Tab-separated table of C-alpha atoms in Angstrom:
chain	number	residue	atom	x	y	z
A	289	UNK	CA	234.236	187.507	119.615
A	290	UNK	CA	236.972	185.368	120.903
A	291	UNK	CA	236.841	184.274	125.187
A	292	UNK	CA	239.398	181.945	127.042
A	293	UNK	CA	237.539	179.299	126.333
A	294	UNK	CA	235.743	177.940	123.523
A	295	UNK	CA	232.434	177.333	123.574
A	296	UNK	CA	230.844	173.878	121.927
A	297	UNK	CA	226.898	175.210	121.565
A	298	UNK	CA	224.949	173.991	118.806
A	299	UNK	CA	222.411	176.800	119.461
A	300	UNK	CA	223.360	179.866	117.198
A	301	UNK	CA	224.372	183.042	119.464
A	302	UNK	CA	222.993	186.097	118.899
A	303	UNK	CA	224.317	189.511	119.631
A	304	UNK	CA	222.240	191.617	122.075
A	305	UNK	CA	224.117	195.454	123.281
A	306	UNK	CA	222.830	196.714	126.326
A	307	UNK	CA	224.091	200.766	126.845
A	308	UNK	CA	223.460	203.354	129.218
A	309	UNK	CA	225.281	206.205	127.485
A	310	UNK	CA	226.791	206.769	124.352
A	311	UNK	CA	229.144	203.949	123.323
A	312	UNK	CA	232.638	205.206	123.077
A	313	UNK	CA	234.218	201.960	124.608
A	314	UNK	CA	237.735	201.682	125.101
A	315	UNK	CA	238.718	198.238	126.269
A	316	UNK	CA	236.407	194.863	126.864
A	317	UNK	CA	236.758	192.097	128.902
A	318	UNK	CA	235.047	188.968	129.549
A	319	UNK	CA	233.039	189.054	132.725
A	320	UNK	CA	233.403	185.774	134.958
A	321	UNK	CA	230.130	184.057	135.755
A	322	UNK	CA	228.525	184.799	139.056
A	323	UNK	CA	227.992	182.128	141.610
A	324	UNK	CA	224.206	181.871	140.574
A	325	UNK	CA	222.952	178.325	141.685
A	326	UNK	CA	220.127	177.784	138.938
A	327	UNK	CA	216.839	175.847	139.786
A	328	UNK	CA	216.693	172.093	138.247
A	329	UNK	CA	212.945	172.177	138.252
A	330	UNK	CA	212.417	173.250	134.496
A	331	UNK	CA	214.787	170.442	133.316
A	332	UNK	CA	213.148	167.820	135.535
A	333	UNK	CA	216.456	167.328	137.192
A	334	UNK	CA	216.448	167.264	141.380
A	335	UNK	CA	220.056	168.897	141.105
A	336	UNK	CA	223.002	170.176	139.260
A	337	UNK	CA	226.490	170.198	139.387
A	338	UNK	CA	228.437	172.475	141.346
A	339	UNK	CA	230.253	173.660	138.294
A	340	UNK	CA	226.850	175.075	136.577
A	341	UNK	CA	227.160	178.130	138.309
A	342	UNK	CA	231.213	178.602	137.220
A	343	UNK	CA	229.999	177.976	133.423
A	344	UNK	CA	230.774	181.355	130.740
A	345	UNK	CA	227.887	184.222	131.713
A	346	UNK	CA	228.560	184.999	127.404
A	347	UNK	CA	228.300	188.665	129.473
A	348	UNK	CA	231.472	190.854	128.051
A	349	UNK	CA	231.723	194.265	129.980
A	350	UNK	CA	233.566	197.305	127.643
A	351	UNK	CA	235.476	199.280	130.337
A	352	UNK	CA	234.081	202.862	130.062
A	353	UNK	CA	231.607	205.267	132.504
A	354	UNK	CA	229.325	204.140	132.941
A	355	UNK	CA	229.982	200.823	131.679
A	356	UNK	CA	228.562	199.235	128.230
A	357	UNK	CA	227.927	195.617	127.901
A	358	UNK	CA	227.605	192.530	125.017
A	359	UNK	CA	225.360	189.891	125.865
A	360	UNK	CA	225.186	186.637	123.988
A	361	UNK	CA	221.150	185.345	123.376
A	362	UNK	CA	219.968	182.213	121.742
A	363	UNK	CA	216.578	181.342	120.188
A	364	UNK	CA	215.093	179.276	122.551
A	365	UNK	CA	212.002	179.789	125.461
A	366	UNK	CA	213.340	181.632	128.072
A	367	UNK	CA	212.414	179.109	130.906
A	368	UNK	CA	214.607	177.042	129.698
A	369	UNK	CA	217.865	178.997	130.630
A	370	UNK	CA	216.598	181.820	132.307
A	371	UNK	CA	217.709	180.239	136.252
A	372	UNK	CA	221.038	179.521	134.339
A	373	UNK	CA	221.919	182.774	133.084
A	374	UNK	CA	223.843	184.925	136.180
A	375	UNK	CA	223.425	187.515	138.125
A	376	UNK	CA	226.052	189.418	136.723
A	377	UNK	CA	224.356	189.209	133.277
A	378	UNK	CA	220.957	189.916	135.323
A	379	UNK	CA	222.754	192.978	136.719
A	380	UNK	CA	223.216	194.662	133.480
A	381	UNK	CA	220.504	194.250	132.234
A	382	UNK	CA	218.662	195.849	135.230
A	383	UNK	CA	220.932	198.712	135.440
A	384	UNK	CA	220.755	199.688	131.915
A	385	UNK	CA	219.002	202.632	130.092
A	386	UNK	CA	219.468	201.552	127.046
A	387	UNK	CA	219.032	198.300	125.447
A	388	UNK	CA	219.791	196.944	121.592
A	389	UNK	CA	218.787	193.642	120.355
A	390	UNK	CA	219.461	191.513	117.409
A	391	UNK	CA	216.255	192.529	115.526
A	392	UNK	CA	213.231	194.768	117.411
A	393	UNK	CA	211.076	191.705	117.531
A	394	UNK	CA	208.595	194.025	119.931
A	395	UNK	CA	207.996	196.231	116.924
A	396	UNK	CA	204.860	194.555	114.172
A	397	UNK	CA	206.590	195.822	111.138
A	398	UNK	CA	209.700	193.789	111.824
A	399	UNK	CA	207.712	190.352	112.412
A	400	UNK	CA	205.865	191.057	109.353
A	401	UNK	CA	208.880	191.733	107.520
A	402	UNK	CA	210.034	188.811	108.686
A	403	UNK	CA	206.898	186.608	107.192
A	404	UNK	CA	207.048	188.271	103.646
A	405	UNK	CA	210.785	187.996	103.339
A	406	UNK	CA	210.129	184.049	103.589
A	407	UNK	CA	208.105	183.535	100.853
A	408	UNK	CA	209.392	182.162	97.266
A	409	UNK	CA	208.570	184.858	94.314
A	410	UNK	CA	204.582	185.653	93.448
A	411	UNK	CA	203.800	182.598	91.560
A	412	UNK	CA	206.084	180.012	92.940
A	413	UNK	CA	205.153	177.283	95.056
A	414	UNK	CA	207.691	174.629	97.138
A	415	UNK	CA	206.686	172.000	94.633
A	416	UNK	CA	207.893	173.546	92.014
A	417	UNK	CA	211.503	174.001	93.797
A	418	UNK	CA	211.777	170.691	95.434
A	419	UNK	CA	212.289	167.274	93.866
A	420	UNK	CA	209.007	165.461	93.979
A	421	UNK	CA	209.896	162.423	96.276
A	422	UNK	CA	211.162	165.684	98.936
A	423	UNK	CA	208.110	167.559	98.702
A	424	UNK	CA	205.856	164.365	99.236
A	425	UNK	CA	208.098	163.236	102.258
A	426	UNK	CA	207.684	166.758	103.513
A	427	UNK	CA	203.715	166.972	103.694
A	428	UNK	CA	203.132	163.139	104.554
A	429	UNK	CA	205.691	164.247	108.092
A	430	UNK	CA	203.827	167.553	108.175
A	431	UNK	CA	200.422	166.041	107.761
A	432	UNK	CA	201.894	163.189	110.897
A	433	UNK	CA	202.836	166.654	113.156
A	434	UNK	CA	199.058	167.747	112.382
A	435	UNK	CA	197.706	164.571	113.535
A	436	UNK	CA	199.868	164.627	117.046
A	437	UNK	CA	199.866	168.242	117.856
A	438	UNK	CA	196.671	167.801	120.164
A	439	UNK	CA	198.615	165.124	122.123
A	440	UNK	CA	201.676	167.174	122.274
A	441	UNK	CA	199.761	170.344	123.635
A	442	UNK	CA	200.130	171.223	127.431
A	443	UNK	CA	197.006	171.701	129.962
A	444	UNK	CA	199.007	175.356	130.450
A	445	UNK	CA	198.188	175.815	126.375
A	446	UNK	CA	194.306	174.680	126.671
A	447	UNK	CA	194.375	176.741	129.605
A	448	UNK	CA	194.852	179.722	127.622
A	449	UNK	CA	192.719	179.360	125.198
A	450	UNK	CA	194.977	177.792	122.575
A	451	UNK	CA	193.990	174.567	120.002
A	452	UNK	CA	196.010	172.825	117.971
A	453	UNK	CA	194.990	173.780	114.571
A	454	UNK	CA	196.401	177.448	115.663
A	455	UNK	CA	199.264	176.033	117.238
A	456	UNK	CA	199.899	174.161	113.708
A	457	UNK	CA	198.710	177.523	111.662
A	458	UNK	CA	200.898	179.538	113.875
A	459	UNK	CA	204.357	177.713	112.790
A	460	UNK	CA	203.789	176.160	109.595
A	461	UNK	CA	200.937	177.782	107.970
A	462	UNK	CA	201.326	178.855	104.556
A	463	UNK	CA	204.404	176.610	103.985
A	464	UNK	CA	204.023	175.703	100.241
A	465	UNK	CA	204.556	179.494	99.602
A	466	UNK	CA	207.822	179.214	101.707
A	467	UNK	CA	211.424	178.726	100.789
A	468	UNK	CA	213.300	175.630	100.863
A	469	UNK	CA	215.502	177.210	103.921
A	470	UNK	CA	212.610	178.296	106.109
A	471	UNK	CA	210.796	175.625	105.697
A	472	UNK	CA	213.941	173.312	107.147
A	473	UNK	CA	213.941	176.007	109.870
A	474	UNK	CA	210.239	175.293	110.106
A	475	UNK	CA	210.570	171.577	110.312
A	476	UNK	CA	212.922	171.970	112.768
A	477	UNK	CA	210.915	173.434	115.358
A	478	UNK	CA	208.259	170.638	114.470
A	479	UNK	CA	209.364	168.594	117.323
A	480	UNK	CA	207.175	167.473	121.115
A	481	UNK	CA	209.510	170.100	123.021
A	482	UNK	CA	209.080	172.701	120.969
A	483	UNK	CA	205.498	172.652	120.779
A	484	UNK	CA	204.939	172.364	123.891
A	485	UNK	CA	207.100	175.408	124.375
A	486	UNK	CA	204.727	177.466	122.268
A	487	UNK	CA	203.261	180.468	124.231
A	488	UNK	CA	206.128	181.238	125.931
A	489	UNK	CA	208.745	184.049	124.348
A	490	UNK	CA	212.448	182.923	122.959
A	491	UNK	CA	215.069	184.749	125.216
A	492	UNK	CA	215.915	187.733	123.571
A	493	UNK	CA	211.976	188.663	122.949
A	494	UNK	CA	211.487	188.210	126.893
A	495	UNK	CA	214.363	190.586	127.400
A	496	UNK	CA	212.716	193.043	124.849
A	497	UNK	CA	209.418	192.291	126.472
A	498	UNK	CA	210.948	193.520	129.670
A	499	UNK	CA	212.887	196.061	128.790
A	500	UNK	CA	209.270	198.183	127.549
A	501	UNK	CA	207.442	196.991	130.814
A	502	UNK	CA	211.074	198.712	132.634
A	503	UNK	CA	210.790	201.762	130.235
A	504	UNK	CA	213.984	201.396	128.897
A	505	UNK	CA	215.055	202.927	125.396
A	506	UNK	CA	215.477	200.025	123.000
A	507	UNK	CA	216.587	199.638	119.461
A	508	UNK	CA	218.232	196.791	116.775
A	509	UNK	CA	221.661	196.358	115.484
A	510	UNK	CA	220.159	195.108	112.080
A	511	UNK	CA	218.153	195.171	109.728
A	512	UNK	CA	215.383	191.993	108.375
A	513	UNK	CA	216.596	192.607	105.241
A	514	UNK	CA	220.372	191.848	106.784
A	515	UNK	CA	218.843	188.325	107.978
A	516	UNK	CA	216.672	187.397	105.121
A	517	UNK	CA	219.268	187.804	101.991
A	518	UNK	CA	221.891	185.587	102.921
A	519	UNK	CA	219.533	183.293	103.966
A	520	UNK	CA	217.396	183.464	100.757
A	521	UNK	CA	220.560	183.836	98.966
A	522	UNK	CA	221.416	179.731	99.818
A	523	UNK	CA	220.873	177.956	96.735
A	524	UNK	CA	218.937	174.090	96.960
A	525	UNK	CA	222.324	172.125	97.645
A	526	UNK	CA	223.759	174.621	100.462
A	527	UNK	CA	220.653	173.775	102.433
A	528	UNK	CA	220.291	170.370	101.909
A	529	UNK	CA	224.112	170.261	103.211
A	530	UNK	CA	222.930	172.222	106.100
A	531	UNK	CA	220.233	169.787	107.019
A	532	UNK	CA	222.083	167.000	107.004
A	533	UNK	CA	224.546	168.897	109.834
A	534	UNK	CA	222.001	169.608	112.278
């Protein structure tokens, strides 16, 4: 998908199609950003430029009747972008019957797909895989995230009923049975901010999560097997290159 500009995000984008008839698009266009001044308060910032509310929707509108649009999603709580994302893209969603995402994260077979296509083959453990000084590195930092997860935990999170041993079980449990790429995914998310994020739903789940409570007719563009084989497919070197990029 190629805009005006080119975006610099770190974040991958996602692909998310929101319909409300039968797609038989003819042209698309890139849809400007609305002028949608977003609230500083979830970034702990008293105010933001001007400019934020000029920056790229990632909303693309194919010309038709009624219209069909794209919408680009990343992986990350929705609080943190939701007051950023404009009304335009808003709009669409709203006034759509018919929403695809990525993956149908709202539906239990898909998550659990998700889990078993993870794991390394029956028998195989990550110490078999990894060189020895790795794997030791690996549970001496995963053992230090076990020991600070209680400090890193929110009142919100004890509010709701949640510990830290769940918190921990919840993102890296069973992670000797996982492959070397998850478990860099995994490590990734280790972090302060991201725990403390826990509990509340990545973008495009929210959207899904809203699109049921709005009765909307939902679906996926792919497939967990789609996701998990090129992923598994990454051989020891490929993702030790990739870890060193991030």
């Amino acid at each position: 998908m190629e805009g005006e500009k080119e975006e610099e995000e770190e974040e991958e984008e996602e692909l998310m199609v929101l319909e409300q008839e039968q797609m038989d698009a003819t042209n698309i266009e890139q849809s400007p950003g609305s002028p949608l001044l977003p609230s500083a308060s979830l970034l702990g910032l008293s105010s933001l430029p001007l400019q934020q509310r000029d920056l790229n929707s990632f909303l693309w509108t194919i010309r038709r009747h009624p219209p069909a649009y794209l919408f680009g999603t990343i992986h990350v709580p929705y609080t943190r972008v939701w007051d950023f994302i404009p009304d335009n893209s808003k709009a669409a969603f709203q006034t759509s019957a018919r929403v695809y995402f990525e993956l149908d994260l709202t539906d239990p077979y898909t998550v659990s797909a998700l889990a078993s296509c993870q794991l390394l083959p029956p028998g195989e453990n990550l110490q078999d895989v990894l060189p020895q000084e790795l794997y030791w590195r690996l549970k001496r930092h995963l053992d230090y995230v076990k020991l600070m997860m209680p400090s890193w935990m929110t009142p919100a999170q004890r509010g709701k009923g949640l510990y830290a041993d769940y918190l921990f079980n919840a993102i890296a449990g069973n992670w000797e049975r996982k492959r070397p790429v998850w478990v860099m995914l995994m490590v990734n998310s280790l972090t302060e901010t991201d725990v403390r994020s826990r509990g509340v739903p990545v973008l495009d789940l929210y959207l899904a999560q809203q699109a049921e409570k709005m009765k909307k007719s939902t679906g996926a563009v792919e497939r967990v097997e789609e996701q998990c084989h090129p992923l598994n497919g990454l051989n020891f070197s490929q993702v030790k290159k990739g870890r060193r990029e991030q």
